[in-house]
Coordinates of C-alpha atoms in Angstrom, one line a residue:
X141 CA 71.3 194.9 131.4
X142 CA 69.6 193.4 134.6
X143 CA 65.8 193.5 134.9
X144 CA 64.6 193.4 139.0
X145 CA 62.0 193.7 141.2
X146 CA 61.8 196.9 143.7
X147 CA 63.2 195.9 146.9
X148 CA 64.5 196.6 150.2
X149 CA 67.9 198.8 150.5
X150 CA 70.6 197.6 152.3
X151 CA 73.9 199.0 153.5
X152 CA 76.5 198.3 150.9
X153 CA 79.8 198.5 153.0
X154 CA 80.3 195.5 154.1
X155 CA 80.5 194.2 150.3
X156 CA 83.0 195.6 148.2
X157 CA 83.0 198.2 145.5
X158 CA 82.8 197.9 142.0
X159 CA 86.4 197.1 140.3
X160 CA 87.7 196.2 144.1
X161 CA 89.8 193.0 143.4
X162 CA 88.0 190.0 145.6
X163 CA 90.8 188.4 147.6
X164 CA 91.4 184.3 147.0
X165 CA 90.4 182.7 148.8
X166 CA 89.3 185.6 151.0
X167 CA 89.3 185.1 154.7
X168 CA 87.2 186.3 157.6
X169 CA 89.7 188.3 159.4
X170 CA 90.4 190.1 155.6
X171 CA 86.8 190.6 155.7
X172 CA 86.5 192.2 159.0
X173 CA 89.4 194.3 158.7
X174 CA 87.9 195.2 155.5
X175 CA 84.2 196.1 157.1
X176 CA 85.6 197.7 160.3
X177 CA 88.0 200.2 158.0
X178 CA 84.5 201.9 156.4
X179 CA 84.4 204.9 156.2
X180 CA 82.1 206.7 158.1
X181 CA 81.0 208.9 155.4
X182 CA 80.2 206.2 153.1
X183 CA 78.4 204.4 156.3
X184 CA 76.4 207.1 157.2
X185 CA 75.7 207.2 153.3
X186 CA 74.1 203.9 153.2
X187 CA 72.5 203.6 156.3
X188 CA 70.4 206.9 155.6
X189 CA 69.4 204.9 152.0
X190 CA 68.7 201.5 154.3
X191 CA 66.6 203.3 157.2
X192 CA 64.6 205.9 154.5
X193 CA 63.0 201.7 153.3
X194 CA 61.3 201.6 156.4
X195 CA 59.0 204.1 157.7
X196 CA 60.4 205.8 161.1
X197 CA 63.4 204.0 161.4
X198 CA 66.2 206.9 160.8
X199 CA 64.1 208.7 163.6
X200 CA 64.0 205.6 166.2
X201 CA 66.3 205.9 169.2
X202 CA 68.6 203.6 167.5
X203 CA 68.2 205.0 163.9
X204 CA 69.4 208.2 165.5
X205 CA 72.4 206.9 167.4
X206 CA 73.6 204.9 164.3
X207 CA 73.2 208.1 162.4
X208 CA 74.7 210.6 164.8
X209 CA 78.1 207.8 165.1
X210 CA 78.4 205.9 161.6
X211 CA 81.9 205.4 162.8
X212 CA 80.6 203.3 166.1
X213 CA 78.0 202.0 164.4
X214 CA 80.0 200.5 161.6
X215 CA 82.4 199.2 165.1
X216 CA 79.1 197.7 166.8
X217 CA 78.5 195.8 163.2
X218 CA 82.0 194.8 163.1
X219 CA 81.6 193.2 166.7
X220 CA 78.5 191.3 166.1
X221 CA 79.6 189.8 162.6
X222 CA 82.4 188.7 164.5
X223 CA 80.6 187.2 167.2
X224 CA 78.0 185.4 165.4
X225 CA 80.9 183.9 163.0
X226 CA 83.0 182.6 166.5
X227 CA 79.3 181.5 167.7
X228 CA 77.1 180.0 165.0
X229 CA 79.6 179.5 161.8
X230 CA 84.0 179.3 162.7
X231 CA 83.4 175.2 163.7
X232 CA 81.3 174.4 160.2
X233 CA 83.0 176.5 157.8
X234 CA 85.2 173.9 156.3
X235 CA 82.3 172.2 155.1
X236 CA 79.9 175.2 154.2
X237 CA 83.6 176.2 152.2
X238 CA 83.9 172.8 150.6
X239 CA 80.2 173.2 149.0
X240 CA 80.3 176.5 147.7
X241 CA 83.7 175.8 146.1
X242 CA 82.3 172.8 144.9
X243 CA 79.3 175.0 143.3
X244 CA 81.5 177.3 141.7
X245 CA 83.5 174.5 140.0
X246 CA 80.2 173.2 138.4
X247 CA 79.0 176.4 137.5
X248 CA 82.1 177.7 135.6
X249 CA 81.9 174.1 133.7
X250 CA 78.6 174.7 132.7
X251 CA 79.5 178.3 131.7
X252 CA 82.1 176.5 129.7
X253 CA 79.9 173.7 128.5
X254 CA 76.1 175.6 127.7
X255 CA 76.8 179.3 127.9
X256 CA 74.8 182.3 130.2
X257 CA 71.2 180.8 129.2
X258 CA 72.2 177.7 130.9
X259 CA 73.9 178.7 133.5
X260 CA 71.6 181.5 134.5
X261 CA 68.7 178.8 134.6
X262 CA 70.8 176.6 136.7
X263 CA 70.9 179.2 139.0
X264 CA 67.6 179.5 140.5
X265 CA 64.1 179.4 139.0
X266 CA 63.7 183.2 139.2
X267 CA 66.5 184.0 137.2
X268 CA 66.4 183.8 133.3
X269 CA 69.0 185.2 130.8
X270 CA 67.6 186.3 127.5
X271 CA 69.8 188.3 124.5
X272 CA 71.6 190.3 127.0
X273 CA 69.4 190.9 129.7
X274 CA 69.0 189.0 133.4
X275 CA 65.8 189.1 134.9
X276 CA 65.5 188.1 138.7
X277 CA 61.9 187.6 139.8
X278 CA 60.5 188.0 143.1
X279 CA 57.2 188.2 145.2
X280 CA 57.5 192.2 144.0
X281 CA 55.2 193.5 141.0
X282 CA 57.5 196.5 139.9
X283 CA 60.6 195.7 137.6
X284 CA 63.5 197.9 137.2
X285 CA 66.3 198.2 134.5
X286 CA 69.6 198.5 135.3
X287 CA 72.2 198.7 132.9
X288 CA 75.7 197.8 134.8
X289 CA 77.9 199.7 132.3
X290 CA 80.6 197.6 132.4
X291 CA 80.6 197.2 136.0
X292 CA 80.2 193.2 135.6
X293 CA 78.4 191.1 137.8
X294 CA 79.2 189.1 140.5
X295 CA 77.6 185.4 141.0
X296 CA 78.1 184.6 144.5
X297 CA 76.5 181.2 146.3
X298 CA 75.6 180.9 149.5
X299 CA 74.4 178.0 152.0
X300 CA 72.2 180.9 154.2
X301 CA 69.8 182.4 151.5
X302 CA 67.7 179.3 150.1
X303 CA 65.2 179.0 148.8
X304 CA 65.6 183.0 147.4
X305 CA 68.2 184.8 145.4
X306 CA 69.3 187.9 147.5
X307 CA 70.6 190.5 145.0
X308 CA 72.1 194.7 144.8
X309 CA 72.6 196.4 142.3
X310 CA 73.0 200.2 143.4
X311 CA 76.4 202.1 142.7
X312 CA 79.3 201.9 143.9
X313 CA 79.0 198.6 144.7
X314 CA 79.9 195.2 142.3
X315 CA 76.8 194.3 141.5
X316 CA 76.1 190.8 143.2
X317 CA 73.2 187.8 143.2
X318 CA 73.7 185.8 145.7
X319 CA 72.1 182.3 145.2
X320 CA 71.7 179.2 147.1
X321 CA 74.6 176.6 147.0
X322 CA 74.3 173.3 144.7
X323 CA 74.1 170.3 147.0
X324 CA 73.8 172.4 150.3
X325 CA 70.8 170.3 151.4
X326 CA 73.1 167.7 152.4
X327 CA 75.4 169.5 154.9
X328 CA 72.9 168.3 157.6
X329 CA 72.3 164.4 156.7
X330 CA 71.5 161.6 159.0
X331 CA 74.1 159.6 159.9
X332 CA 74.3 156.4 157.4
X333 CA 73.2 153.2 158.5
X334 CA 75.4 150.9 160.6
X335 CA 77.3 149.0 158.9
X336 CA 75.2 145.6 159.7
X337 CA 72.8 146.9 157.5
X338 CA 73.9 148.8 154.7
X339 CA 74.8 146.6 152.0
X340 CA 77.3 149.4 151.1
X341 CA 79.2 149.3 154.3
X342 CA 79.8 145.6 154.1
X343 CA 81.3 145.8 150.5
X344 CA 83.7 148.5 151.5
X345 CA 83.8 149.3 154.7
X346 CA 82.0 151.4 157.4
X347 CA 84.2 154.7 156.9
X348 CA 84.7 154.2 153.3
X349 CA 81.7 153.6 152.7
X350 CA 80.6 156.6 154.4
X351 CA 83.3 158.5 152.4
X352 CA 81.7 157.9 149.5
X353 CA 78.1 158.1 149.7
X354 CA 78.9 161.6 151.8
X355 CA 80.6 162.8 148.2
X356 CA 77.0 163.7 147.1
X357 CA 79.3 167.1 146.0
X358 CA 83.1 167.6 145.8
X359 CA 84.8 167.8 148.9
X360 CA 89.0 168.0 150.7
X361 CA 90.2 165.3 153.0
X362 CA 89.7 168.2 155.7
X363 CA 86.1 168.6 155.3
X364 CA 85.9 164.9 155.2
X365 CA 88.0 164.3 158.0
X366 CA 86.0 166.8 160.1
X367 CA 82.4 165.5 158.8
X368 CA 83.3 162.0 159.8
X369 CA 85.7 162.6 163.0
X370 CA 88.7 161.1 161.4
X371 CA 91.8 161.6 161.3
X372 CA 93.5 163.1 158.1
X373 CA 96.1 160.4 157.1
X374 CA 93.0 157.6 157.2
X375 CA 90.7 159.8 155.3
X376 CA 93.4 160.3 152.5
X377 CA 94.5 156.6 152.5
X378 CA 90.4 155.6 152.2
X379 CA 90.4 158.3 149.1
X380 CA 93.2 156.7 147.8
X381 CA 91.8 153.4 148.0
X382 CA 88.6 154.5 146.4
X383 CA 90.2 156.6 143.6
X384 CA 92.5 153.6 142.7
X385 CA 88.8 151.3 142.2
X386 CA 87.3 154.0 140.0
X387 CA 84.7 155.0 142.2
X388 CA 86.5 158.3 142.8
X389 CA 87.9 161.7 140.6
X390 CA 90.4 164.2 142.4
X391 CA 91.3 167.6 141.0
X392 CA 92.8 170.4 142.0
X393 CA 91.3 173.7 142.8
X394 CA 93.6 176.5 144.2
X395 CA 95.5 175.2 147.6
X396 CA 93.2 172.5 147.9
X397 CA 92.2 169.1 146.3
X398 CA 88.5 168.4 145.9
X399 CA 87.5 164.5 145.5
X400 CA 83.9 164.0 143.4
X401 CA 82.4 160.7 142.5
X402 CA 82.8 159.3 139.0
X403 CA 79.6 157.8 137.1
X404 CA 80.9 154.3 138.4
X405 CA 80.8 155.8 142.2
X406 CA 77.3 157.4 141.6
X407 CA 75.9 154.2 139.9
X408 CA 77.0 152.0 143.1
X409 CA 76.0 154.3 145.4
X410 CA 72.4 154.7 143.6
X411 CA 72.3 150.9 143.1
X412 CA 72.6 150.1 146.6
X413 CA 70.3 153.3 147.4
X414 CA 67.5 151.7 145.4

């Protein structure tokens, strides 16, 4: 059972359906292909639901050409996802990647470790978890029930929705919350001091040093490599170096390795902080 607040429709086709199998890892061009295939009925469908939430818009000039060519419209959607991807997101997405990976690997350990209650209040502060039933708060007064009859839920972060949860629940869709990414705040961080003065730099070394205070969350060599502007081979022999002096944990995770500080590597890096 999921109790919400009222909100805002919006088209469901460019998320799958319920009991769809999610590719992984799932890329854009999958995606696209996927959204640009929609079928129109299903796209007029939803945009009729999305447009009746605000008053007029199914009879604007543009409501009305959507509506009279879901099949274009669902086209014109298609071009602009893919435009503002090439534009705003294709150079950074190793890095947004590497953090929401790195969120799902904490969260399915603390599934692991605590259970729903916990992981649910991990989440976000409007979501609780309480003998079988989620409740997502938001600035809305009006709650509704759902009960997802088996249709699961799926737990999706995201680096573009803080600080709210973005949620939908209406059939046939997989029901989804969509919360912000653990450790996404520091995507955008200052460069670290130079290396004359930070006491950190001088232990280990400018790009080491760097290294490891930038593993604030798990991370590859490639979004390392592409954070820093170094080259591949000298990010993995730095990791190598600071694996071997217990300052750093590697794992595996699909394709990819993801390298975390251990409690060693997060006390020097506070020490030297403070």
């Amino acid at each position: 059972m999921v109790v919400h607040a009222a909100q805002r429709l919006h088209p469901g086709f460019p998320r799958p359906a319920a009991g769809r199998p999610f590719e992984s890892p799932a890329s854009f061009d999958a995606e696209l292909a996927r959204l640009r295939a929609t079928d129109p009925v299903v796209a007029h469908r939803e945009m009729v639901r999305s447009l009746a939430c605000t008053p007029g818009a199914a009879q604007s000039p543009l409501g009305r050409t959507m509506l009279d060519d879901p099949g274009r419209a669902v086209q014109r959607l298609a071009d602009l996802t893919e435009r503002v991807w090439t534009a705003l997101i294709a150079d950074d997405w190793p890095r947004l990647r590497a953090v929401m990976e790195a969120d799902v690997a904490y969260r399915t350990r603390k599934l692991a470790e605590s259970g729903l209650e916990s992981l649910f209040a991990g989440l976000h502060a409007n979501l609780s978890w309480n003998e079988g039933t989620l409740t997502l708060r938001t600035v809305s007064s009006a709650l509704i029930g759902r009960d997802l009859h088996g249709r699961g839920l799926l737990l999706m972060p995201s680096v573009f929705v803080w600080p709210d949860v973005v949620s939908g629940f209406a059939p046939p869709w997989q029901p989804t919350v969509i919360y912000p990414a653990r450790g996404m705040a520091g995507l955008w961080r200052e460069s670290p001091p130079s290396a004359t003065r930070d006491p950190l730099a001088r232990l280990l070394g400018p790009n080491r040093a760097a290294i490891l205070r930038g593993l604030h969350v798990p991370a590859t060599t490639t979004v390392l490599a592409s954070q820093y502007g170094l080259a591949p081979s000298s990010v993995s022999a730095h990791l190598t170096v600071l694996r071997e002096a217990g300052l750093l944990t590697s794992r595996r995770q699909g394709h990819q390795v993801l390298y975390a500080r251990t409690p060693l590597g997060e006390a020097l890096v506070d020490r030297i902080r403070a």
